[in-house]
Amino acid sequence: LARIIEDLKAKGKIIILTSHDLNFLVDVADEFLALKEGRIIFKGKKEKFIENINFIFDAKLKIIKLNREIFIKPDIKEL
């Protein structure tokens, strides 16, 4: 799916994607829109989404950057 999305983006297509898989989304999305209780609580670029991820979600999340890849995991120290 990621390859198809990247191919479409390379052709100038706009893709609207909904998912709860944050790791997949940070791999393929350039811009984010987050909803909570039917209201927009965040709209912006990937970098700002990652910066504000703990504000956006009710869970404490940890951002791991490894070899230019980003992984989002629950911060188990905060559970």
mmCIF file with all atom_site columns, N, CA, C and O in Angstrom, residues 2 4 6 11-12 21 24-28 33 36 49-50 53 56 58 64-66 68 70 74-75:
data_model
loop_
_atom_site.group_PDB
_atom_site.id
_atom_site.type_symbol
_atom_site.label_atom_id
_atom_site.label_alt_id
_atom_site.label_comp_id
_atom_site.label_asym_id
_atom_site.label_entity_id
_atom_site.label_seq_id
_atom_site.pdbx_PDB_ins_code
_atom_site.Cartn_x
_atom_site.Cartn_y
_atom_site.Cartn_z
_atom_site.occupancy
_atom_site.B_iso_or_equiv
_atom_site.pdbx_formal_charge
_atom_site.auth_seq_id
_atom_site.auth_comp_id
_atom_site.auth_asym_id
_atom_site.auth_atom_id
_atom_site.pdbx_PDB_model_num
ATOM 1   N N  . ALA A 1 2  ? 1.938   1.230  0.789   1.00 0.00 ? 2  ALA A N  1
ATOM 2   C CA . ALA A 1 2  ? 2.831   2.391  0.855   1.00 0.00 ? 2  ALA A CA 1
ATOM 3   C C  . ALA A 1 2  ? 3.434   2.698  -0.519  1.00 0.00 ? 2  ALA A C  1
ATOM 4   O O  . ALA A 1 2  ? 3.543   3.863  -0.907  1.00 0.00 ? 2  ALA A O  1
ATOM 5   N N  . ILE A 1 4  ? 2.130   2.067  -3.467  1.00 0.00 ? 4  ILE A N  1
ATOM 6   C CA . ILE A 1 4  ? 1.068   2.639  -4.316  1.00 0.00 ? 4  ILE A CA 1
ATOM 7   C C  . ILE A 1 4  ? 0.866   4.108  -3.968  1.00 0.00 ? 4  ILE A C  1
ATOM 8   O O  . ILE A 1 4  ? 0.767   4.966  -4.856  1.00 0.00 ? 4  ILE A O  1
ATOM 9   N N  . GLU A 1 6  ? 3.016   6.191  -2.565  1.00 0.00 ? 6  GLU A N  1
ATOM 10  C CA . GLU A 1 6  ? 4.190   6.955  -3.012  1.00 0.00 ? 6  GLU A CA 1
ATOM 11  C C  . GLU A 1 6  ? 4.177   7.164  -4.526  1.00 0.00 ? 6  GLU A C  1
ATOM 12  O O  . GLU A 1 6  ? 4.516   8.245  -5.018  1.00 0.00 ? 6  GLU A O  1
ATOM 13  N N  . LYS A 1 11 ? 3.117   11.208 -8.917  1.00 0.00 ? 11 LYS A N  1
ATOM 14  C CA . LYS A 1 11 ? 2.380   11.654 -10.102 1.00 0.00 ? 11 LYS A CA 1
ATOM 15  C C  . LYS A 1 11 ? 1.545   12.899 -9.826  1.00 0.00 ? 11 LYS A C  1
ATOM 16  O O  . LYS A 1 11 ? 0.752   13.317 -10.659 1.00 0.00 ? 11 LYS A O  1
ATOM 17  N N  . GLY A 1 12 ? 1.712   13.471 -8.632  1.00 0.00 ? 12 GLY A N  1
ATOM 18  C CA . GLY A 1 12 ? 1.008   14.699 -8.303  1.00 0.00 ? 12 GLY A CA 1
ATOM 19  C C  . GLY A 1 12 ? -0.402  14.508 -7.764  1.00 0.00 ? 12 GLY A C  1
ATOM 20  O O  . GLY A 1 12 ? -1.163  15.460 -7.649  1.00 0.00 ? 12 GLY A O  1
ATOM 21  N N  . ASP A 1 21 ? -3.018  3.602  12.519  1.00 0.00 ? 21 ASP A N  1
ATOM 22  C CA . ASP A 1 21 ? -1.641  3.104  12.540  1.00 0.00 ? 21 ASP A CA 1
ATOM 23  C C  . ASP A 1 21 ? -0.682  4.275  12.347  1.00 0.00 ? 21 ASP A C  1
ATOM 24  O O  . ASP A 1 21 ? -0.343  4.651  11.225  1.00 0.00 ? 21 ASP A O  1
ATOM 25  N N  . PHE A 1 24 ? 2.536   3.734  10.220  1.00 0.00 ? 24 PHE A N  1
ATOM 26  C CA . PHE A 1 24 ? 2.292   3.742  8.781   1.00 0.00 ? 24 PHE A CA 1
ATOM 27  C C  . PHE A 1 24 ? 2.072   5.171  8.291   1.00 0.00 ? 24 PHE A C  1
ATOM 28  O O  . PHE A 1 24 ? 2.630   5.587  7.273   1.00 0.00 ? 24 PHE A O  1
ATOM 29  N N  . LEU A 1 25 ? 1.290   5.935  9.033   1.00 0.00 ? 25 LEU A N  1
ATOM 30  C CA . LEU A 1 25 ? 0.990   7.301  8.610   1.00 0.00 ? 25 LEU A CA 1
ATOM 31  C C  . LEU A 1 25 ? 2.237   8.173  8.525   1.00 0.00 ? 25 LEU A C  1
ATOM 32  O O  . LEU A 1 25 ? 2.392   8.931  7.573   1.00 0.00 ? 25 LEU A O  1
ATOM 33  N N  . VAL A 1 26 ? 3.128   8.091  9.516   1.00 0.00 ? 26 VAL A N  1
ATOM 34  C CA . VAL A 1 26 ? 4.329   8.927  9.444   1.00 0.00 ? 26 VAL A CA 1
ATOM 35  C C  . VAL A 1 26 ? 5.250   8.494  8.313   1.00 0.00 ? 26 VAL A C  1
ATOM 36  O O  . VAL A 1 26 ? 6.069   9.278  7.845   1.00 0.00 ? 26 VAL A O  1
ATOM 37  N N  . ASP A 1 27 ? 5.095   7.259  7.836   1.00 0.00 ? 27 ASP A N  1
ATOM 38  C CA . ASP A 1 27 ? 5.877   6.808  6.680   1.00 0.00 ? 27 ASP A CA 1
ATOM 39  C C  . ASP A 1 27 ? 5.366   7.405  5.371   1.00 0.00 ? 27 ASP A C  1
ATOM 40  O O  . ASP A 1 27 ? 6.157   7.696  4.477   1.00 0.00 ? 27 ASP A O  1
ATOM 41  N N  . VAL A 1 28 ? 4.050   7.574  5.234   1.00 0.00 ? 28 VAL A N  1
ATOM 42  C CA . VAL A 1 28 ? 3.499   7.930  3.924   1.00 0.00 ? 28 VAL A CA 1
ATOM 43  C C  . VAL A 1 28 ? 2.865   9.317  3.850   1.00 0.00 ? 28 VAL A C  1
ATOM 44  O O  . VAL A 1 28 ? 2.720   9.862  2.761   1.00 0.00 ? 28 VAL A O  1
ATOM 45  N N  . LEU A 1 33 ? -4.322  15.580 9.835   1.00 0.00 ? 33 LEU A N  1
ATOM 46  C CA . LEU A 1 33 ? -5.518  16.180 10.406  1.00 0.00 ? 33 LEU A CA 1
ATOM 47  C C  . LEU A 1 33 ? -5.974  15.220 11.501  1.00 0.00 ? 33 LEU A C  1
ATOM 48  O O  . LEU A 1 33 ? -6.208  14.041 11.238  1.00 0.00 ? 33 LEU A O  1
ATOM 49  N N  . LYS A 1 36 ? -10.916 14.801 17.370  1.00 0.00 ? 36 LYS A N  1
ATOM 50  C CA . LYS A 1 36 ? -11.271 14.275 18.688  1.00 0.00 ? 36 LYS A CA 1
ATOM 51  C C  . LYS A 1 36 ? -12.693 14.709 18.980  1.00 0.00 ? 36 LYS A C  1
ATOM 52  O O  . LYS A 1 36 ? -13.000 15.902 18.923  1.00 0.00 ? 36 LYS A O  1
ATOM 53  N N  . PHE A 1 49 ? 3.173   17.541 13.615  1.00 0.00 ? 49 PHE A N  1
ATOM 54  C CA . PHE A 1 49 ? 2.380   16.448 14.166  1.00 0.00 ? 49 PHE A CA 1
ATOM 55  C C  . PHE A 1 49 ? 3.212   15.662 15.165  1.00 0.00 ? 49 PHE A C  1
ATOM 56  O O  . PHE A 1 49 ? 2.783   15.393 16.292  1.00 0.00 ? 49 PHE A O  1
ATOM 57  N N  . ILE A 1 50 ? 4.429   15.319 14.769  1.00 0.00 ? 50 ILE A N  1
ATOM 58  C CA . ILE A 1 50 ? 5.310   14.547 15.638  1.00 0.00 ? 50 ILE A CA 1
ATOM 59  C C  . ILE A 1 50 ? 5.677   15.353 16.889  1.00 0.00 ? 50 ILE A C  1
ATOM 60  O O  . ILE A 1 50 ? 5.673   14.827 17.997  1.00 0.00 ? 50 ILE A O  1
ATOM 61  N N  . ILE A 1 53 ? 2.594   15.296 19.316  1.00 0.00 ? 53 ILE A N  1
ATOM 62  C CA . ILE A 1 53 ? 1.873   14.030 19.390  1.00 0.00 ? 53 ILE A CA 1
ATOM 63  C C  . ILE A 1 53 ? 1.290   13.751 20.779  1.00 0.00 ? 53 ILE A C  1
ATOM 64  O O  . ILE A 1 53 ? 0.184   13.236 20.908  1.00 0.00 ? 53 ILE A O  1
ATOM 65  N N  . ILE A 1 56 ? -1.826  15.792 21.185  1.00 0.00 ? 56 ILE A N  1
ATOM 66  C CA . ILE A 1 56 ? -2.920  15.329 20.321  1.00 0.00 ? 56 ILE A CA 1
ATOM 67  C C  . ILE A 1 56 ? -3.600  14.098 20.902  1.00 0.00 ? 56 ILE A C  1
ATOM 68  O O  . ILE A 1 56 ? -4.821  13.976 20.864  1.00 0.00 ? 56 ILE A O  1
ATOM 69  N N  . ASP A 1 58 ? -4.300  11.146 24.062  1.00 0.00 ? 58 ASP A N  1
ATOM 70  C CA . ASP A 1 58 ? -4.424  11.042 25.511  1.00 0.00 ? 58 ASP A CA 1
ATOM 71  C C  . ASP A 1 58 ? -3.406  10.085 26.119  1.00 0.00 ? 58 ASP A C  1
ATOM 72  O O  . ASP A 1 58 ? -3.396  9.901  27.326  1.00 0.00 ? 58 ASP A O  1
ATOM 73  N N  . ILE A 1 64 ? 10.812  7.453  18.377  1.00 0.00 ? 64 ILE A N  1
ATOM 74  C CA . ILE A 1 64 ? 12.138  6.854  18.184  1.00 0.00 ? 64 ILE A CA 1
ATOM 75  C C  . ILE A 1 64 ? 12.564  7.126  16.751  1.00 0.00 ? 64 ILE A C  1
ATOM 76  O O  . ILE A 1 64 ? 11.847  6.776  15.813  1.00 0.00 ? 64 ILE A O  1
ATOM 77  N N  . LYS A 1 65 ? 13.715  7.770  16.602  1.00 0.00 ? 65 LYS A N  1
ATOM 78  C CA . LYS A 1 65 ? 14.261  8.041  15.269  1.00 0.00 ? 65 LYS A CA 1
ATOM 79  C C  . LYS A 1 65 ? 15.468  7.145  15.073  1.00 0.00 ? 65 LYS A C  1
ATOM 80  O O  . LYS A 1 65 ? 16.401  7.162  15.865  1.00 0.00 ? 65 LYS A O  1
ATOM 81  N N  . LEU A 1 66 ? 15.407  6.346  14.003  1.00 0.00 ? 66 LEU A N  1
ATOM 82  C CA . LEU A 1 66 ? 16.462  5.376  13.742  1.00 0.00 ? 66 LEU A CA 1
ATOM 83  C C  . LEU A 1 66 ? 16.719  5.316  12.242  1.00 0.00 ? 66 LEU A C  1
ATOM 84  O O  . LEU A 1 66 ? 15.829  4.959  11.471  1.00 0.00 ? 66 LEU A O  1
ATOM 85  N N  . ARG A 1 68 ? 16.902  7.560  9.846   1.00 0.00 ? 68 ARG A N  1
ATOM 86  C CA . ARG A 1 68 ? 15.971  8.382  9.072   1.00 0.00 ? 68 ARG A CA 1
ATOM 87  C C  . ARG A 1 68 ? 14.537  7.841  9.092   1.00 0.00 ? 68 ARG A C  1
ATOM 88  O O  . ARG A 1 68 ? 13.695  8.286  8.346   1.00 0.00 ? 68 ARG A O  1
ATOM 89  N N  . ILE A 1 70 ? 11.058  6.944  11.542  1.00 0.00 ? 70 ILE A N  1
ATOM 90  C CA . ILE A 1 70 ? 10.425  7.369  12.777  1.00 0.00 ? 70 ILE A CA 1
ATOM 91  C C  . ILE A 1 70 ? 9.473   6.274  13.233  1.00 0.00 ? 70 ILE A C  1
ATOM 92  O O  . ILE A 1 70 ? 8.683   5.761  12.449  1.00 0.00 ? 70 ILE A O  1
ATOM 93  N N  . PRO A 1 74 ? 4.202   3.385  22.624  1.00 0.00 ? 74 PRO A N  1
ATOM 94  C CA . PRO A 1 74 ? 3.746   3.828  23.940  1.00 0.00 ? 74 PRO A CA 1
ATOM 95  C C  . PRO A 1 74 ? 4.965   3.993  24.861  1.00 0.00 ? 74 PRO A C  1
ATOM 96  O O  . PRO A 1 74 ? 5.896   3.188  24.807  1.00 0.00 ? 74 PRO A O  1
ATOM 97  N N  . ASP A 1 75 ? 4.936   5.018  25.680  1.00 0.00 ? 75 ASP A N  1
ATOM 98  C CA . ASP A 1 75 ? 6.016   5.225  26.659  1.00 0.00 ? 75 ASP A CA 1
ATOM 99  C C  . ASP A 1 75 ? 5.646   4.425  27.895  1.00 0.00 ? 75 ASP A C  1
ATOM 100 O O  . ASP A 1 75 ? 4.897   4.899  28.757  1.00 0.00 ? 75 ASP A O  1
#
